[in-house]
Coordinates of C-alpha atoms in Angstrom, one line a residue:
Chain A
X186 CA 21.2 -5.1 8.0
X187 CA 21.3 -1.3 7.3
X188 CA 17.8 0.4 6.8
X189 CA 16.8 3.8 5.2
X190 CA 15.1 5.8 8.7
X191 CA 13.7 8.9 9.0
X192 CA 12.7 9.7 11.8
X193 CA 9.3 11.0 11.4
X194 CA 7.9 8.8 8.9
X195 CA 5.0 6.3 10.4
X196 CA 5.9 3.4 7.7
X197 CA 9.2 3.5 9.3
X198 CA 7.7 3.5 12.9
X199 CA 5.7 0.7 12.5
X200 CA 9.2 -1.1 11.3
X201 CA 10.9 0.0 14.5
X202 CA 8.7 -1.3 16.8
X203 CA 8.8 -4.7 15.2
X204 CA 12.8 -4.5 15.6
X205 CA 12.2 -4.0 19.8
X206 CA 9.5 -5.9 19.8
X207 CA 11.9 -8.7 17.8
X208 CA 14.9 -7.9 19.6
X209 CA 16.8 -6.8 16.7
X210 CA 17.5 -3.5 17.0
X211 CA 20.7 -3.8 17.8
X212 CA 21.5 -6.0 14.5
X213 CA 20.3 -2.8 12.3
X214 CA 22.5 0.0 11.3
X215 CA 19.8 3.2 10.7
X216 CA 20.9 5.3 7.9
X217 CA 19.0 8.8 7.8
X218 CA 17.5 9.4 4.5
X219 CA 15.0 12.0 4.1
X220 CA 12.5 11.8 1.3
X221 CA 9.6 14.2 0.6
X222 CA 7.1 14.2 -2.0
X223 CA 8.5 17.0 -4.2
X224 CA 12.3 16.2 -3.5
X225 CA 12.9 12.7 -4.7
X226 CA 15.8 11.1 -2.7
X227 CA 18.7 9.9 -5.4
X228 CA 20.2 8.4 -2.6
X229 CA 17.7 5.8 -1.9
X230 CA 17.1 5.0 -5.7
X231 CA 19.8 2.1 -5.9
X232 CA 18.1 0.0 -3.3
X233 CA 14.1 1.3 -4.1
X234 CA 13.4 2.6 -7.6
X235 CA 10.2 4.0 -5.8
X236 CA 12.5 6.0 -3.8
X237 CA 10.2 5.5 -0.6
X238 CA 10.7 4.7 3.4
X239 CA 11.2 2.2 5.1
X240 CA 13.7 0.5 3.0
X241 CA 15.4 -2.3 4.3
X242 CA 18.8 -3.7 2.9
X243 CA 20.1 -7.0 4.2
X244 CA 23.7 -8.3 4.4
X245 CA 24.0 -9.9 1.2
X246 CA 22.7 -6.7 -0.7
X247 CA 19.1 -7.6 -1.1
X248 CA 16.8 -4.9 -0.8
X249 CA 13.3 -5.2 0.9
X250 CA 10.5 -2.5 0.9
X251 CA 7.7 -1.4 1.7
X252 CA 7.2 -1.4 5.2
X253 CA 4.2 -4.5 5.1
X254 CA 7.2 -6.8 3.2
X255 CA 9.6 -5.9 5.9
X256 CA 7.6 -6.1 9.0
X257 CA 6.6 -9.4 7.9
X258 CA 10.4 -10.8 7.2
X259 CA 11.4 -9.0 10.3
X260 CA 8.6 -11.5 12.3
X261 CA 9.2 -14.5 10.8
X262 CA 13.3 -13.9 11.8
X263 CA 12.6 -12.7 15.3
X264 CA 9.9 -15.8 15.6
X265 CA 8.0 -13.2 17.4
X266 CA 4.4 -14.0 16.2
X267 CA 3.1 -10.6 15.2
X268 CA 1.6 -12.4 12.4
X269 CA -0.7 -14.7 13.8
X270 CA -0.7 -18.8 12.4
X271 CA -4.4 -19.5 12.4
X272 CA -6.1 -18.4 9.1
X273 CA -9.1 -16.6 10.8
X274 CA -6.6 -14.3 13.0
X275 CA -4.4 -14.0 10.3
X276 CA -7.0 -12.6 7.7
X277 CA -8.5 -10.0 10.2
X278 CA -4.4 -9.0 11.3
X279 CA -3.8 -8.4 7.7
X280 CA -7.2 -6.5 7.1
X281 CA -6.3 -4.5 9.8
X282 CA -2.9 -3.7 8.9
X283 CA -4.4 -2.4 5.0
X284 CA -6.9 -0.1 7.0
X285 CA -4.0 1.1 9.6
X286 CA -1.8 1.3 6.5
X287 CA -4.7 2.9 4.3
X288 CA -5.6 5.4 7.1
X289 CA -1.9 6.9 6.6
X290 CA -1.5 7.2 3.1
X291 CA -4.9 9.4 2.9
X292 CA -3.2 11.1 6.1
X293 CA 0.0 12.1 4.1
X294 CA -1.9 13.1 1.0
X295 CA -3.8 15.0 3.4
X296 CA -1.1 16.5 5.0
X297 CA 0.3 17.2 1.7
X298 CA -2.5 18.9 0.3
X299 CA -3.0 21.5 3.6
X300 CA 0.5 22.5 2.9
X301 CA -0.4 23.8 -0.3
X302 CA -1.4 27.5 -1.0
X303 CA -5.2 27.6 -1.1
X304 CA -5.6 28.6 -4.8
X305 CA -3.4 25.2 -5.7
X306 CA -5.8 22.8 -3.6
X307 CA -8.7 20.7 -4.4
X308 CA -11.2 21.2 -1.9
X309 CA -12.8 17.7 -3.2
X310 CA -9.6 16.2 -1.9
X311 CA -10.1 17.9 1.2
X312 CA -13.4 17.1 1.9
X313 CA -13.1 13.3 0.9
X314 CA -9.9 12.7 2.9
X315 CA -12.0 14.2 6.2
X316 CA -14.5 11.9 5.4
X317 CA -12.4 9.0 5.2
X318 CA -10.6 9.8 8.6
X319 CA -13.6 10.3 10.0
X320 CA -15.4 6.4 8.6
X321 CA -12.3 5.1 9.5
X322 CA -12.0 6.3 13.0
X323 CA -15.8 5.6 13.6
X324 CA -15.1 1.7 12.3
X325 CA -11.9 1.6 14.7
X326 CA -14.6 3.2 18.0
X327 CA -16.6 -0.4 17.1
X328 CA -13.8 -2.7 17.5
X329 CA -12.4 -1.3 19.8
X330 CA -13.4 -4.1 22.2
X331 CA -11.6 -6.6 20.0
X332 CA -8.2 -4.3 20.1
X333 CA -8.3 -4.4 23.5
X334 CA -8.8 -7.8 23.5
X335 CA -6.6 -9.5 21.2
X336 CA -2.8 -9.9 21.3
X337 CA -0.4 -7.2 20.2
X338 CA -0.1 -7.9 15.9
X339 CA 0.9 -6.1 12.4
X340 CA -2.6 -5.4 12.6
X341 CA -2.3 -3.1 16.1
X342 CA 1.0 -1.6 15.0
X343 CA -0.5 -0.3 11.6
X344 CA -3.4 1.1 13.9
X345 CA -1.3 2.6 17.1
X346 CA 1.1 4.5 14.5
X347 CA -1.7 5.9 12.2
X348 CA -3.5 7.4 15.5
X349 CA 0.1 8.2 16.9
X350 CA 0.3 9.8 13.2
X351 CA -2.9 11.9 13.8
X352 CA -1.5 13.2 17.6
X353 CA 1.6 14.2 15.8
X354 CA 0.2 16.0 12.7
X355 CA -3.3 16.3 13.0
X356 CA -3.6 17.9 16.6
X357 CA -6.7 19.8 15.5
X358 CA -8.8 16.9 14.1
X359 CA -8.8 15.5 18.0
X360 CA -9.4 12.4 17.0
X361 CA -10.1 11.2 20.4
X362 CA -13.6 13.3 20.9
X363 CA -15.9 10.8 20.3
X364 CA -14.0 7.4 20.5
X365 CA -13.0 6.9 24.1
X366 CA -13.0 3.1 23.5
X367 CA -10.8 3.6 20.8
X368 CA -8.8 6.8 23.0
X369 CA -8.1 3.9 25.8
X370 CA -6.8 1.4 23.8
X371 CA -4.5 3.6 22.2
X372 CA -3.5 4.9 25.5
X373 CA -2.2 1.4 26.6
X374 CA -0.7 1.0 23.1
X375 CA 1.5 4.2 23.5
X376 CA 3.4 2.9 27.1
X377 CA 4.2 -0.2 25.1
X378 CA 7.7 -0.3 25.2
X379 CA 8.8 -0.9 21.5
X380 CA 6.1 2.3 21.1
X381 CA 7.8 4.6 23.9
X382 CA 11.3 3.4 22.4
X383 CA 10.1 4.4 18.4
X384 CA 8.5 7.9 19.1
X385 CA 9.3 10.2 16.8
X386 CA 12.5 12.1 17.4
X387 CA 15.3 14.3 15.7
X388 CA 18.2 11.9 16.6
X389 CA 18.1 8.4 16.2
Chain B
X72 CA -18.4 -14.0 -2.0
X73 CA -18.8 -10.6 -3.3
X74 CA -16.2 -8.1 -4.9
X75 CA -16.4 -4.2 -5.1
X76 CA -15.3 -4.2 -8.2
X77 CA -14.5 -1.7 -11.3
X78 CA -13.6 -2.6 -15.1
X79 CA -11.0 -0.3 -15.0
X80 CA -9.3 -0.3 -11.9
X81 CA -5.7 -2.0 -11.8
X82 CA -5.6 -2.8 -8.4
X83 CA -9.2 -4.6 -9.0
X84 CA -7.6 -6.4 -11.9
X85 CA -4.7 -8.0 -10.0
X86 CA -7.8 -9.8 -7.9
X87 CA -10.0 -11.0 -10.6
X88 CA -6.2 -12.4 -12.8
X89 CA -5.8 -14.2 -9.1
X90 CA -9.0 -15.2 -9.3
X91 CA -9.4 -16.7 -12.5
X92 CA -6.1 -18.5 -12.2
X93 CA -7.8 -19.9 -8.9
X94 CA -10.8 -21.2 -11.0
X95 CA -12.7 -19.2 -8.2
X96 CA -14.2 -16.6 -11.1
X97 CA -17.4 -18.0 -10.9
X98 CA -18.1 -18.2 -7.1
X99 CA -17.6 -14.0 -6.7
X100 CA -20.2 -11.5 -7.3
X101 CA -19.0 -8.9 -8.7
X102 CA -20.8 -5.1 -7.7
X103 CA -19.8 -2.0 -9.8
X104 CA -19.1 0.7 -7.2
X105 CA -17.2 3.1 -9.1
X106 CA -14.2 5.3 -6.9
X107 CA -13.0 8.5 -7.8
X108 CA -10.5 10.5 -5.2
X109 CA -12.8 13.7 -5.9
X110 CA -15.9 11.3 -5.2
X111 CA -16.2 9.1 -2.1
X112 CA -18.6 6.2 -2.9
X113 CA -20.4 5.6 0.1
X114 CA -21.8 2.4 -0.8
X115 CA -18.7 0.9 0.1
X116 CA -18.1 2.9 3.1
X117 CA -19.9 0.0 5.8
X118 CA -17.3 -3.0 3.9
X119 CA -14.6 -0.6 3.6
X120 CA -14.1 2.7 5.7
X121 CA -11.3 3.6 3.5
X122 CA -13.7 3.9 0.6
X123 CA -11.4 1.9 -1.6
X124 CA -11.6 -1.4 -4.2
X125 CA -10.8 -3.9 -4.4
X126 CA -13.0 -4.7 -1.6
X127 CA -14.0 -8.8 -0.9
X128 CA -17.2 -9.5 1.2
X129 CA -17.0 -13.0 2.3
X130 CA -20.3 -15.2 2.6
X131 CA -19.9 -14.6 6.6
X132 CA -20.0 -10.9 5.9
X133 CA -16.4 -10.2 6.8
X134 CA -15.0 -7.4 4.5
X135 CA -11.5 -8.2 3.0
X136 CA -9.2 -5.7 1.7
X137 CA -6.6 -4.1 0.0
X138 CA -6.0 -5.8 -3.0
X139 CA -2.7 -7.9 -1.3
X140 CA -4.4 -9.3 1.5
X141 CA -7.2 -10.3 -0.8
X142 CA -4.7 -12.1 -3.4
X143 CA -3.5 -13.6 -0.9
X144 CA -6.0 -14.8 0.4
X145 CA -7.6 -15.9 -2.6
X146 CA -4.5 -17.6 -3.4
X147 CA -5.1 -19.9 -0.1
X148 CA -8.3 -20.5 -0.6
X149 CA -7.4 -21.9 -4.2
X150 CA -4.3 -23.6 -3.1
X151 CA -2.4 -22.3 -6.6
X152 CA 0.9 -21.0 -5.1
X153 CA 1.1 -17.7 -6.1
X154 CA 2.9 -16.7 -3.5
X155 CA 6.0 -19.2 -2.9
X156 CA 6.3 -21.1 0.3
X157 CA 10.3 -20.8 0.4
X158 CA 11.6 -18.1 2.3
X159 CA 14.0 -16.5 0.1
X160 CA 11.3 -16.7 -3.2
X161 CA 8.4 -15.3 -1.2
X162 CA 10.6 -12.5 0.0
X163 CA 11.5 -11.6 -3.4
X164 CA 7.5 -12.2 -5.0
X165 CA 6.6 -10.0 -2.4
X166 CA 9.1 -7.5 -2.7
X167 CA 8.0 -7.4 -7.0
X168 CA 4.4 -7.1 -5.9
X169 CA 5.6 -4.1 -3.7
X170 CA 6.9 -2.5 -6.3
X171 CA 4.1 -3.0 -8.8
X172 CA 1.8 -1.8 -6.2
X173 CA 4.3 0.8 -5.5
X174 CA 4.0 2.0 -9.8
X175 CA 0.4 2.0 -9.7
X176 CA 0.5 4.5 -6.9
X177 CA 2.5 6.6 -8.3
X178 CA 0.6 6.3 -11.4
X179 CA -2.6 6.7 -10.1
X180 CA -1.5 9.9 -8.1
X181 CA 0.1 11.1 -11.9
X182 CA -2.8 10.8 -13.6
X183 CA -4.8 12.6 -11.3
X184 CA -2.3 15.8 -10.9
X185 CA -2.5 15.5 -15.0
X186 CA -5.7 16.3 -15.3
X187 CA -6.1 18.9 -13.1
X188 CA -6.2 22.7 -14.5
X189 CA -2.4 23.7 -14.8
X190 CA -2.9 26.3 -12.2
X191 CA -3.6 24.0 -9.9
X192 CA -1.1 21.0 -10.5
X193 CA 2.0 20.9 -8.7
X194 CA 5.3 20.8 -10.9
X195 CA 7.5 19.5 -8.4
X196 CA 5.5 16.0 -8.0
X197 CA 4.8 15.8 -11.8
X198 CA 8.9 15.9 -12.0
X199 CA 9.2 13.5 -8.8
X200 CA 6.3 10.7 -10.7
X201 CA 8.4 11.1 -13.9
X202 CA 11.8 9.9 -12.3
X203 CA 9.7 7.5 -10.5
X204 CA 8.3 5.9 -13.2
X205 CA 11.5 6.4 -15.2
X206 CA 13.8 4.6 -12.2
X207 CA 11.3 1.4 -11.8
X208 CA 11.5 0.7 -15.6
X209 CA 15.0 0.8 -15.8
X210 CA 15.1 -1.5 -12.2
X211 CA 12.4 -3.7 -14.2
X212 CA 14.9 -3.9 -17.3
X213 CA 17.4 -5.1 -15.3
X214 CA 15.4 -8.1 -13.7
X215 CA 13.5 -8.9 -16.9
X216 CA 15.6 -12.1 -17.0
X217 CA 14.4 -13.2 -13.7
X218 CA 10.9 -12.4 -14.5
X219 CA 11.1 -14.5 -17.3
X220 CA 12.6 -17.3 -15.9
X221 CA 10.3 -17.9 -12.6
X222 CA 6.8 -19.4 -11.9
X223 CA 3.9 -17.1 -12.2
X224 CA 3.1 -15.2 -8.9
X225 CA 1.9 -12.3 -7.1
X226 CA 5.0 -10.3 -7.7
X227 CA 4.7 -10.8 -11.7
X228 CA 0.7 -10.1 -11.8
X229 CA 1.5 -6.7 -9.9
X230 CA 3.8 -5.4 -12.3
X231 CA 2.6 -7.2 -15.2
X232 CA -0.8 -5.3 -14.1
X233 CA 1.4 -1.7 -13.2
X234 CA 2.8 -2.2 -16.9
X235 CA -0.9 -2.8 -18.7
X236 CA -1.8 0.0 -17.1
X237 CA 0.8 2.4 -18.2
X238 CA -0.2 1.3 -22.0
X239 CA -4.3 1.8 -20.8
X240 CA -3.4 5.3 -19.1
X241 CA -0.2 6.8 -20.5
X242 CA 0.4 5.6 -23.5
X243 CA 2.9 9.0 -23.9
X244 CA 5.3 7.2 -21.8
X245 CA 5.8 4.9 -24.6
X246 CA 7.9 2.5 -21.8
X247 CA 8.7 0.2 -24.5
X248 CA 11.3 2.4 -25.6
X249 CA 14.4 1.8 -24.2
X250 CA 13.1 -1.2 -22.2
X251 CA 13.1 -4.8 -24.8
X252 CA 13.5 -7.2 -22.6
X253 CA 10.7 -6.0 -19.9
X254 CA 8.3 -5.3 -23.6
X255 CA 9.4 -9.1 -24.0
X256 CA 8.2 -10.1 -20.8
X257 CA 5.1 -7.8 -20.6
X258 CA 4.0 -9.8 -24.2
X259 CA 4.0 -13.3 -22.8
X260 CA 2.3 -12.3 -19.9
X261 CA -0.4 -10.0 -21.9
X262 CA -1.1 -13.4 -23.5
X263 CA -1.9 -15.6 -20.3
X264 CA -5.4 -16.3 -20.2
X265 CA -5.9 -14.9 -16.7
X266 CA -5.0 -11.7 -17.9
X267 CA -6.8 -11.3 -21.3
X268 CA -10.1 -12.4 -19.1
X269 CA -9.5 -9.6 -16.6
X270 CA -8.7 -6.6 -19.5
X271 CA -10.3 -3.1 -19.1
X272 CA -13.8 -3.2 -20.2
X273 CA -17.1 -1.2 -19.5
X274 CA -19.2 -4.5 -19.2
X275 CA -18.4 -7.4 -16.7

């Protein structure tokens, strides 16, 4: 299997750690391929015609994106469970996941939009992306209980690498002030292996 | 149950197609929260922190969402088999529904740096959501034969509703043009009754 990496990106983070957390990383051949917003990757276009990380290609040439599809292929061949059977765990794993998942894309519009010079942003934008992080982060502080508590799913994964996202580019929002239920269990999350093994890095 | 719901949202649509060809219509609520990026709705903001539809409140009070997790789940719950049991097929219906999902993000994110005042929009992602669009329909093209030939799933209502939307919102693109056998495609499935219940309106 050969998949399009960046380093950086949390989509592809939250692919890596299923790989350790599979076993498989060893069966994977990472091939670097930036992609920014404003510089659209021609590389990547045969195998995604959205042009977009993680971007999985299997041996027999079939391509697999985005990084929900792939995580979930990636479990069901490693047998590893991160998608729990039982419909009740399974529905609250996957609603997790869309927040985790929903938490980064406002993150990398937001991200997007601070690099901008000031006369080109939206300060709407601004404001309702900071209010989003912020709902979000207050509804994660109430469950934190049942992260702690649960096993280690898609769900978590999505989570860790959305508030690993916010350490990495968000320093100043300090996410942690305020959610020290949600602080710890992201604490124990980080020193999971597969996490300590998929931080982000310059070389692969 | 109740859905968050909007006439004209696409990612709304793909629920209520998925629910109609569940024969579950009747058994949802549907509330009108309007979204806008510029305009956080905070009625939704204690089902949904990410302030987003389609958003499912079961009977139990659990909130459901994006609009993938909610099809899906909606497609258990009726037992129609829009997403394929076989490995390789559900790969491949998810992987089409990834890439519909995929269009209408781009989309969305195109129509709102359309209408902003030129000095504000950013030329660089306009070009970038132009190729996008551009290398998904010619992708689509190339797979109309397969879209025609399989059962009716997840994958096909995503871009069957990423297409509709195009001819709703950006009827300049004119994708016809260029792509005959996708327009064939997109004509029978414009037809299926799911689909003309769940079309754009301003009433419910």
């Amino acid at each position: 299997m050969k998949l399009h990496w960046s380093p950086r990106s949390p989509f592809v983070r939250k692919v890596m750690i299923v790989l350790h957390e599979a076993g498989l990383a060893d069966t994977v051949e990472l091939v670097r391929t930036p992609v920014a917003m404003d510089k659209p990757n021609l590389d990547l276009l045969p195998d995604n015609p959205l042009i977009k990380l993680p971007t999985l290609v299997l041996d027999d040439g079939t391509s697999v994106y985005d990084s929900r599809v792939i995580c979930a292929y990636l479990d069901t061949l490693g047998g590893c469970g991160l998608l729990p059977a039982e419909p009740r765990a399974r529905l609250l794993a996957e609603r997790r996941q869309a927040l985790g998942d929903g938490l980064l894309d406002v993150l990398l519009l937001y991200r997007q939009e601070r690099a901008k010079p000031p006369q080109r942003q939206t300060e709407a934008w601004l404001d309702a992306f900071s209010l989003k992080v912020e709902a979000v982060l207050a509804a994660l502080e109430a469950e934190a209980h049942e992260l702690q508590a649960g096993p280690f799913d898609l769900g978590r994964i999505a989570i860790g690498c959305a508030l690993s996202y916010l350490d990495y580019r968000f320093p100043d929002i300090a996410w942690r002030d305020g959610h020290p239920k949600l602080a710890a269990w992201h604490e124990r999350f980080a020193q999971r292996p597969s996490v300590l093994r998929s931080a982000p890095t310059e070389t692969p």
